[in-house]
Coordinates of N, CA, C and O in Angstrom, one line a residue:
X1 N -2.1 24.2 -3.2 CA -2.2 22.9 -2.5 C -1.2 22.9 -1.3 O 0.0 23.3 -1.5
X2 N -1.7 22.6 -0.1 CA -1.1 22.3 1.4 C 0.2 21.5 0.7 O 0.1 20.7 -0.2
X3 N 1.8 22.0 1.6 CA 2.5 21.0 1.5 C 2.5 19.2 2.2 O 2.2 19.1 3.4
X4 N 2.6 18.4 1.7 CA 3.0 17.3 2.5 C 4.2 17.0 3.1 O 5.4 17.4 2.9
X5 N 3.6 16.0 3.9 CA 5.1 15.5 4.8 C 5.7 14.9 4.3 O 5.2 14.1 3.6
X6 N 6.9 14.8 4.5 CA 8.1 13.9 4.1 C 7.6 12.8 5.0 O 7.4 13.0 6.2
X7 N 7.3 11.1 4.3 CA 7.0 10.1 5.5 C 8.2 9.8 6.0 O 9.3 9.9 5.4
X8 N 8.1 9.3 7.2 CA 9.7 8.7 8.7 C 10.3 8.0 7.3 O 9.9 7.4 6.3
X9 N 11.4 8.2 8.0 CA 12.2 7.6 7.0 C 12.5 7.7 5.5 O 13.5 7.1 5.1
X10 N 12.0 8.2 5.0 CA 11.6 8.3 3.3 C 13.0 9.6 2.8 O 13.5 9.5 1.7
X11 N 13.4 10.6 3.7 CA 14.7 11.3 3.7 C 15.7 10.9 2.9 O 16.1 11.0 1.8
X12 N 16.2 10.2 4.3 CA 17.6 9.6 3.9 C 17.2 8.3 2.5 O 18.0 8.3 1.5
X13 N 15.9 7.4 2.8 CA 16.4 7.0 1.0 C 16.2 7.7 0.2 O 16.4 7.0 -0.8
X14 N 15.9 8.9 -0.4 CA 15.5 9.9 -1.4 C 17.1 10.4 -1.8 O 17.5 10.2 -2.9
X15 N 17.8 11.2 -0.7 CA 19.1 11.4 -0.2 C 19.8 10.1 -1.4 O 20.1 10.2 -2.6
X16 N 19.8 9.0 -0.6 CA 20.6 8.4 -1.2 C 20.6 8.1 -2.6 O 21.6 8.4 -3.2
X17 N 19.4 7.5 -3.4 CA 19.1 7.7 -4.8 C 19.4 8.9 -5.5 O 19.4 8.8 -6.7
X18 N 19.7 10.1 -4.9 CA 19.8 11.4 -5.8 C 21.3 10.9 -5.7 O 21.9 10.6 -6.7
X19 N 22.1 10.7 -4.4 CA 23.6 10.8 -4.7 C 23.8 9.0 -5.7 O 24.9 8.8 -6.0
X20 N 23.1 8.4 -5.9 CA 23.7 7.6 -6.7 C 23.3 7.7 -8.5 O 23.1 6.9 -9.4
X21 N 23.4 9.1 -8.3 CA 23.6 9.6 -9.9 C 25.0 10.1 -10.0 O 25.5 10.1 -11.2
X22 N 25.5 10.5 -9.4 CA 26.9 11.2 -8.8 C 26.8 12.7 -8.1 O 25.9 13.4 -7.7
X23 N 28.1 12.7 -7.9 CA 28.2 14.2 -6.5 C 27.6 15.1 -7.3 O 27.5 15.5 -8.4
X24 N 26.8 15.1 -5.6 CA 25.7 16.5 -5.6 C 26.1 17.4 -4.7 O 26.8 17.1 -3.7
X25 N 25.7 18.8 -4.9 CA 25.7 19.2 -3.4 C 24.2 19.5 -2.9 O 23.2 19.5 -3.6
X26 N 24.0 19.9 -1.8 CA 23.0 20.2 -0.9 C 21.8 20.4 -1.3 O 20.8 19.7 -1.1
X27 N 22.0 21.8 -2.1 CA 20.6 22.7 -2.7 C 19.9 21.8 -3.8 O 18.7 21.6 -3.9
X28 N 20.9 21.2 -4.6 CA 20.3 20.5 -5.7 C 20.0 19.2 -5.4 O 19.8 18.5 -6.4
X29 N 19.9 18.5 -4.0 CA 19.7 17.5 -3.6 C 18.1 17.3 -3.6 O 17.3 16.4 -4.0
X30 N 18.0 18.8 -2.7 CA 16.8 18.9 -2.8 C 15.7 19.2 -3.7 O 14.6 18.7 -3.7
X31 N 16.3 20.3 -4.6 CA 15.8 20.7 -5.9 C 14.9 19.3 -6.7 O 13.7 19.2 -7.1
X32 N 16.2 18.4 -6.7 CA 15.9 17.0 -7.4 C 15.0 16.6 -6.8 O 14.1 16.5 -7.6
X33 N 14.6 16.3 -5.8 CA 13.6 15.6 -4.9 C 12.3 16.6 -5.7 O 11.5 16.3 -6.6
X34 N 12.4 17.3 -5.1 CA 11.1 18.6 -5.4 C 10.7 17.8 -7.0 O 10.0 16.8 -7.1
X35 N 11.4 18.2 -8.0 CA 11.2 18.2 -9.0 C 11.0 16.8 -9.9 O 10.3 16.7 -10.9
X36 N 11.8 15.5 -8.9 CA 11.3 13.8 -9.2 C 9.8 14.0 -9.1 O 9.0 13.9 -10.0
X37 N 9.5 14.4 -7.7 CA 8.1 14.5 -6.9 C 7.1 15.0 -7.9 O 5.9 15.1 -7.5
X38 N 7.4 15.4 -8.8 CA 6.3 16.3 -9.5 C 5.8 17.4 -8.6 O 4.6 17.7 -8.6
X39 N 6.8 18.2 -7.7 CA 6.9 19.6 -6.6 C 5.5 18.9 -5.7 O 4.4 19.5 -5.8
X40 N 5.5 17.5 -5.0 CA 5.1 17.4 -4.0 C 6.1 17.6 -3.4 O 6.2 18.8 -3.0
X41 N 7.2 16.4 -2.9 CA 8.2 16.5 -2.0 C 9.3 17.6 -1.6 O 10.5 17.7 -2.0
X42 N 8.5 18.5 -0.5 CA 9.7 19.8 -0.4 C 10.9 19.6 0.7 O 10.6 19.4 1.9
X43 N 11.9 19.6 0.3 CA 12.9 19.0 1.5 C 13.1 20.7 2.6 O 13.3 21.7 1.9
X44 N 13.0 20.9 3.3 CA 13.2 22.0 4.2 C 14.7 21.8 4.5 O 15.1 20.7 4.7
X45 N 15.7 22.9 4.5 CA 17.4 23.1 4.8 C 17.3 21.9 6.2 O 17.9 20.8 6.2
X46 N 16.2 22.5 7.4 CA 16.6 22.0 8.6 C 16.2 20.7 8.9 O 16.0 20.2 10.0
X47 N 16.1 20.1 7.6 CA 16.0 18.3 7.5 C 16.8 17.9 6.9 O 17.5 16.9 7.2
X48 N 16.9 18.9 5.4 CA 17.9 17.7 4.6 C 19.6 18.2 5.7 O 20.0 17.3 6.4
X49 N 20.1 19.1 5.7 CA 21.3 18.8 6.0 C 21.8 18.3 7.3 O 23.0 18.3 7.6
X50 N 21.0 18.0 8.1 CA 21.1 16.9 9.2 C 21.0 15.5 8.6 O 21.8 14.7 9.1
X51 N 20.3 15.2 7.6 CA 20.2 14.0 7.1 C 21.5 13.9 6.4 O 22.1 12.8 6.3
X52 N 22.1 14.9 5.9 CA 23.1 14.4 4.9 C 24.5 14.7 6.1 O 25.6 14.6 5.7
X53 N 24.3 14.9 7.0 CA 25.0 14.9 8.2 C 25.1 13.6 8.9 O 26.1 13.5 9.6
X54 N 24.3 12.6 8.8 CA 23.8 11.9 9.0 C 24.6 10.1 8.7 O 24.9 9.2 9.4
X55 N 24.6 10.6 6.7 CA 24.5 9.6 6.0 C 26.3 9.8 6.1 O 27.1 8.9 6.3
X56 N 26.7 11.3 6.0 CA 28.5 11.0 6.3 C 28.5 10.4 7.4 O 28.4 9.2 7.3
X57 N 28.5 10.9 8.7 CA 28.9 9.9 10.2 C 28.6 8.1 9.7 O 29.5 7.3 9.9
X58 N 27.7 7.9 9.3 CA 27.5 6.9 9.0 C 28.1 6.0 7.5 O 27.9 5.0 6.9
X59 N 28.8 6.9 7.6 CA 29.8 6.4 6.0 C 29.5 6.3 4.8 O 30.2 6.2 3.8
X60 N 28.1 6.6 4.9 CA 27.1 6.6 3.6 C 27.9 7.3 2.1 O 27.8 7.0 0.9
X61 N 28.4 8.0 2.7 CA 28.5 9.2 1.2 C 30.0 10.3 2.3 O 29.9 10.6 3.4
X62 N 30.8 10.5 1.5 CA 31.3 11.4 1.5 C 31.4 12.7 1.0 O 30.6 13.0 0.1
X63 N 32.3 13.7 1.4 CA 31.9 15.4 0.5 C 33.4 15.8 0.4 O 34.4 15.6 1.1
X64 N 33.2 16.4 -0.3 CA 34.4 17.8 -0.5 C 33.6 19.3 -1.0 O 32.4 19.6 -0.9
X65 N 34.4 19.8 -1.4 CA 34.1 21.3 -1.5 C 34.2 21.5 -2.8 O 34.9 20.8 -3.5
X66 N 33.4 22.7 -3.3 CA 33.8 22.6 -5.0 C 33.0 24.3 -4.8 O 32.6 25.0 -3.9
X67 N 32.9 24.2 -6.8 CA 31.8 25.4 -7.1 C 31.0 25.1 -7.5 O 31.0 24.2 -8.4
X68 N 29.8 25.8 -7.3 CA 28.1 25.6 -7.8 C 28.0 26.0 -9.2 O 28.6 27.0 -9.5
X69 N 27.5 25.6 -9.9 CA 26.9 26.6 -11.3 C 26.8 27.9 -11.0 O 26.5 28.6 -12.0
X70 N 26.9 28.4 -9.9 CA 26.8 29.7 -10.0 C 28.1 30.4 -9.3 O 28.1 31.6 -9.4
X71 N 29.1 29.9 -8.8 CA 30.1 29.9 -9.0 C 30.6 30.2 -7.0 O 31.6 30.7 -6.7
X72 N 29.7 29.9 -6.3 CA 29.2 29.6 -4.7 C 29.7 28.7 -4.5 O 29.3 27.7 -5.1
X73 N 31.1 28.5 -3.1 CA 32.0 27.5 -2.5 C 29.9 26.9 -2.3 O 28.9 27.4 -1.9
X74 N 30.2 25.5 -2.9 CA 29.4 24.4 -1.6 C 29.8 23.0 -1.7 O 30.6 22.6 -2.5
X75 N 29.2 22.3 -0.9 CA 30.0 21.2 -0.6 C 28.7 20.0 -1.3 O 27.5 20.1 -1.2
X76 N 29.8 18.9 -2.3 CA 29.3 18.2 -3.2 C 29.5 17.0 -1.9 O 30.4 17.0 -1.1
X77 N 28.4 16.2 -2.1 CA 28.3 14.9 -1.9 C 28.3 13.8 -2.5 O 27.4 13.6 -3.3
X78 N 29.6 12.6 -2.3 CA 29.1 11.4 -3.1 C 29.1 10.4 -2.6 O 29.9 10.2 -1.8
X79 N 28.0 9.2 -3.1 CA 27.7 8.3 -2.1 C 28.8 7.2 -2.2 O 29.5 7.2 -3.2
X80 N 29.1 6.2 -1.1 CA 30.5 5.5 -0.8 C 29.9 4.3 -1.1 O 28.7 4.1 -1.0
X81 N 30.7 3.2 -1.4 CA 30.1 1.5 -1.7 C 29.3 1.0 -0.4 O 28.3 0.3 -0.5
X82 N 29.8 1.2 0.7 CA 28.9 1.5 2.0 C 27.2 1.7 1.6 O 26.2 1.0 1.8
X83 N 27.6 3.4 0.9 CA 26.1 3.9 0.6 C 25.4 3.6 -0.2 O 24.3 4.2 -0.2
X84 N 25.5 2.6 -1.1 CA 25.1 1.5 -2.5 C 24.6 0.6 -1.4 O 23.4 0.8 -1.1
X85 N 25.4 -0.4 -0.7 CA 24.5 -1.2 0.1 C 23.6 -0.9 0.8 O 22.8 -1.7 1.1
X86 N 23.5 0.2 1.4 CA 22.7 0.9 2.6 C 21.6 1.2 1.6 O 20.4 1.1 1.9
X87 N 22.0 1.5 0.5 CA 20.5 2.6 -0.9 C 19.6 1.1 -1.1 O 18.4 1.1 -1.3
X88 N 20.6 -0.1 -1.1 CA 19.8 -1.5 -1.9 C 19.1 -1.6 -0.6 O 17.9 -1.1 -0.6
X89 N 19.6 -2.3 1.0 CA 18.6 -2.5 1.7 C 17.6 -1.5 2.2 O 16.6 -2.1 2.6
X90 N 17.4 0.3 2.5 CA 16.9 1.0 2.3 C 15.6 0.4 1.5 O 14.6 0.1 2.0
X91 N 16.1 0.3 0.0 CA 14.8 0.0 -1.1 C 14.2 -1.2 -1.0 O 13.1 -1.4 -1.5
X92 N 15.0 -2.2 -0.1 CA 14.1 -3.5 0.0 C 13.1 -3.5 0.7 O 12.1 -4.2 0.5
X93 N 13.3 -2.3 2.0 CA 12.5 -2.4 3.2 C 11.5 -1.5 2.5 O 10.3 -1.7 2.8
X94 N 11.7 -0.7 1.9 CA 10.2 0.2 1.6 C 9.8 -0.5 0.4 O 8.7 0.0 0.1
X95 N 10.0 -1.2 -0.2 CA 9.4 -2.4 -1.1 C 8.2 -3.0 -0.1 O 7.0 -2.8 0.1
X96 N 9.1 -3.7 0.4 CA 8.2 -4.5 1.5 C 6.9 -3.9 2.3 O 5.7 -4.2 2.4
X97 N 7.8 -2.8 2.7 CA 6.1 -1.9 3.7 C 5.2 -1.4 2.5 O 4.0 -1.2 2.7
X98 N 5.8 -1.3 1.5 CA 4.5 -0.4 0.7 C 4.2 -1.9 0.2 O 3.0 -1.6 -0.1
X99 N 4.3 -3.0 -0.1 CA 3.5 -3.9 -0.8 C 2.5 -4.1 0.7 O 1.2 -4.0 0.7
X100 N 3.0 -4.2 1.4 CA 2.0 -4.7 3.2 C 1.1 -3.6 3.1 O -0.1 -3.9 3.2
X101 N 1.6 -2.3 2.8 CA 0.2 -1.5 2.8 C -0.7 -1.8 1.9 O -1.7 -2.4 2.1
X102 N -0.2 -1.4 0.6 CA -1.5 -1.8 -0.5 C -1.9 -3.4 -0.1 O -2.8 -3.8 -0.7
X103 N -1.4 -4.1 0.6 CA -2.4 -5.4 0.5 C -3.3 -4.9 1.9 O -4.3 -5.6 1.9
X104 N -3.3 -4.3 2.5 CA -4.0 -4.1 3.7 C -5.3 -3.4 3.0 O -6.4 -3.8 3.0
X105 N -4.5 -1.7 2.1 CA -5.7 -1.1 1.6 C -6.9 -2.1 0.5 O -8.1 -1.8 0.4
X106 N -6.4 -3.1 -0.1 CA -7.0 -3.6 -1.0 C -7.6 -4.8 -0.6 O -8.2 -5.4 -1.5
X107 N -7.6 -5.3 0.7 CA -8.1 -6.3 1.1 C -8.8 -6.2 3.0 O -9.1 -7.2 3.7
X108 N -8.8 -4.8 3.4 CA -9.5 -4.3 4.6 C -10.9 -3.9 3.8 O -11.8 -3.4 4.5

């Protein structure tokens, strides 16, 4: 099966919900996505860590440095009370557009 697209926007809230289980780092950010998705959602390196580039500058989530399960410096992310409110309104707004779509699909 053809990969799909990540829809605009849909990134960074995916991002956020994985770090509000606790610090993650990078690879398994994505992993998780893939694997919520039932392996629709494939995050590509040269999206997610611009995105998680992203969500630091913007205060979202901080990092430090640690070891992987496999025992590989990488850098864990966790999300900041900043990034709790950004994850709530994030979810309100795609609440909203996806109820506006399905009323559109179910009533065009």
């Amino acid at each position: 099966m053809p990969k799909k697209e990540m829809p605009a926007g849909a990134l960074i809230l995916l991002i956020l919900r994985v770090l509000q289980s606790g610090p993650v780092h990078g690879y398994a950010i994505a992993q998780k996505i893939y694997v919520l998705s039932s392996e629709v959602l494939h995050v590509e390196e040269g999206s997610l860590y611009p995105a998680l580039q992203k969500i630091l500058l913007k205060g979202w989530a901080t990092s430090e440095w640690g070891l992987s399960e496999t025992n590989r410096k990488v850098r864990f992310y966790n999300l900041t009370p900043a990034g709790r409110q950004q994850l709530e309104a994030e979810l309100a707004d795609y609440s909203r557009v996806a109820e506006a779509i399905q009323s559109v699909l179910k009533t065009a």
